[in-house]
C-alpha positions as CSV (number, residue, x, y, z in Angstrom):
1,M,-21.5,24.6,-30.1
2,S,-18.1,23.6,-28.9
3,C,-17.3,22.6,-25.4
4,I,-13.7,23.8,-25.8
5,R,-12.9,27.0,-23.9
6,F,-10.3,29.4,-25.1
7,N,-8.9,31.8,-22.5
8,T,-7.3,35.0,-23.4
9,P,-3.7,35.7,-22.3
10,A,-5.1,38.1,-19.7
11,Q,-7.4,35.4,-18.3
12,R,-4.6,32.9,-18.2
13,Q,-2.4,35.4,-16.3
14,A,-5.2,36.1,-13.9
15,M,-5.7,32.4,-13.2
16,R,-1.9,32.0,-12.6
17,E,-2.0,34.9,-10.1
18,H,-4.9,33.6,-8.2
19,R,-4.1,29.9,-8.1
20,P,-3.8,28.3,-4.6
21,A,-0.3,27.9,-3.1
22,M,1.0,24.4,-3.2
23,L,1.6,23.0,0.3
24,T,4.4,20.7,1.3
25,A,3.4,17.3,2.7
26,E,4.3,18.5,6.2
27,E,2.1,21.7,5.9
28,A,-0.8,19.6,4.6
29,E,-0.4,17.1,7.4
30,A,-0.3,20.0,10.0
31,L,-3.6,21.4,8.5
32,H,-5.3,18.0,8.3
33,P,-4.0,15.7,11.1
34,S,-5.1,12.1,11.2
35,P,-7.5,11.3,14.1
36,P,-5.9,9.4,16.9
37,V,-6.2,5.6,16.9
38,T,-8.7,4.7,19.5
39,E,-9.7,1.4,21.1
40,S,-13.0,1.5,19.2
41,K,-11.1,1.8,15.9
42,I,-9.1,-1.3,16.8
43,R,-12.3,-3.1,17.8
44,R,-13.8,-2.2,14.4
45,L,-10.7,-3.5,12.6
46,R,-10.9,-6.8,14.5
47,L,-14.6,-7.1,13.6
48,L,-14.1,-6.3,9.9
49,A,-11.2,-8.7,9.7
50,V,-13.6,-11.6,9.8
51,H,-16.3,-10.1,7.5
52,E,-17.6,-12.4,4.8
53,N,-16.7,-9.9,2.1
54,P,-13.0,-10.2,1.1
55,K,-12.9,-6.6,-0.1
56,I,-13.7,-5.5,3.5
57,R,-11.0,-7.8,4.8
58,E,-8.6,-6.3,2.3
59,S,-9.3,-2.8,3.7
60,V,-8.3,-4.1,7.2
61,A,-5.2,-5.8,5.7
62,S,-4.3,-2.4,4.1
63,S,-4.6,-0.4,7.4
64,Y,-1.5,0.8,9.1
65,N,-3.4,0.5,12.4
66,T,-4.1,-3.3,12.1
67,P,-2.9,-5.2,15.2
68,D,-0.2,-7.8,14.6
69,D,-2.4,-10.7,15.5
70,V,-5.0,-9.6,13.0
71,F,-2.2,-9.3,10.3
72,L,-1.3,-12.9,11.1
73,A,-4.9,-14.1,10.7
74,L,-5.3,-12.2,7.4
75,A,-2.0,-13.6,6.1
76,R,-3.7,-17.0,6.3
77,D,-6.9,-15.8,4.6
78,P,-8.1,-18.0,1.8
79,D,-8.5,-15.0,-0.5
80,I,-5.4,-14.0,-2.5
81,G,-6.4,-10.4,-2.5
82,V,-6.5,-10.2,1.3
83,R,-3.1,-11.9,1.6
84,G,-1.7,-9.6,-1.1
85,C,-2.9,-6.5,0.9
86,V,-1.1,-7.9,3.9
87,A,2.0,-8.5,1.8
88,K,2.2,-4.9,0.5
89,N,1.3,-3.2,3.7
90,E,4.4,-1.4,5.1
91,A,3.1,-1.9,8.6
92,T,3.1,-5.7,8.3
93,P,5.6,-7.3,10.8
94,C,8.7,-8.8,9.2
95,D,7.9,-12.3,10.5
96,I,4.6,-12.2,8.6
97,L,6.3,-11.1,5.5
98,R,8.7,-14.0,5.9
99,M,5.7,-16.3,6.1
100,L,4.1,-14.8,3.0
101,A,7.3,-15.3,1.0
102,D,6.3,-18.9,1.0
103,D,2.7,-18.2,-0.2
104,R,1.3,-20.5,-2.9
105,S,0.4,-17.4,-4.9
106,E,3.0,-15.7,-7.0
107,T,1.0,-12.5,-6.8
108,V,1.3,-12.5,-3.0
109,R,5.0,-13.3,-3.2
110,G,5.4,-10.5,-5.7
111,W,3.8,-8.1,-3.3
112,V,6.2,-9.2,-0.6
113,A,9.1,-8.6,-3.0
114,V,8.1,-5.0,-3.6
115,N,7.3,-4.2,0.0
116,Y,9.8,-1.5,1.0
117,F,10.2,-3.0,4.5
118,V,10.9,-6.6,3.6
119,P,14.0,-8.0,5.3
120,E,17.1,-8.8,3.2
121,D,17.0,-12.5,3.9
122,V,13.5,-12.6,2.5
123,M,14.6,-10.7,-0.6
124,A,17.5,-13.2,-1.1
125,K,15.0,-16.1,-0.9
126,L,12.6,-14.4,-3.4
127,A,15.5,-13.8,-5.8
128,E,15.6,-17.6,-6.2
129,D,11.8,-17.9,-6.4
130,K,10.3,-20.4,-8.9
131,S,8.3,-17.6,-10.5
132,K,10.0,-15.6,-13.1
133,T,7.7,-12.7,-12.3
134,V,8.7,-12.7,-8.6
135,R,12.4,-12.9,-9.6
136,S,11.9,-10.0,-12.0
137,L,10.3,-7.9,-9.2
138,V,13.2,-8.6,-6.9
139,K,15.6,-7.5,-9.7
140,W,13.6,-4.4,-10.4
141,K,13.5,-3.4,-6.8
142,S,17.3,-3.9,-6.4
143,Q,17.9,-1.7,-9.4
144,L,15.8,1.0,-7.8
145,A,17.9,0.8,-4.7
146,E,21.1,1.2,-6.8
147,V,19.7,4.3,-8.4
148,G,18.4,5.8,-5.2
């Protein structure tokens, strides 16, 4: 017995007619608003930022609600993955991105290079990075900016 299902033209037409309407991002956001950021959420982020498991620290580093002082502490984390999550987070303050542009890991510096909100002076610095990969990412991002 085959697991392939063949629909008739009438069945396909009926599926097209009854498919759900596609929502715009704004409509979806209005239907499913994010919960407000509370003090208890910030306390949880602070608590999880010092968890022994680096994957949990990565989740804090990836949050848009992480406080600046926690971003700074995570930018100094011994785990490359945690620092990389700080580097690619669009909510990371520019001064911390500047600091991470000097990170010993080319992976972290590469994430800084592709962060949309990295300052121009940091991009200029990364364009001269010792790593070919980082320089390539800077070039790629600049080409995207030219097209967009």
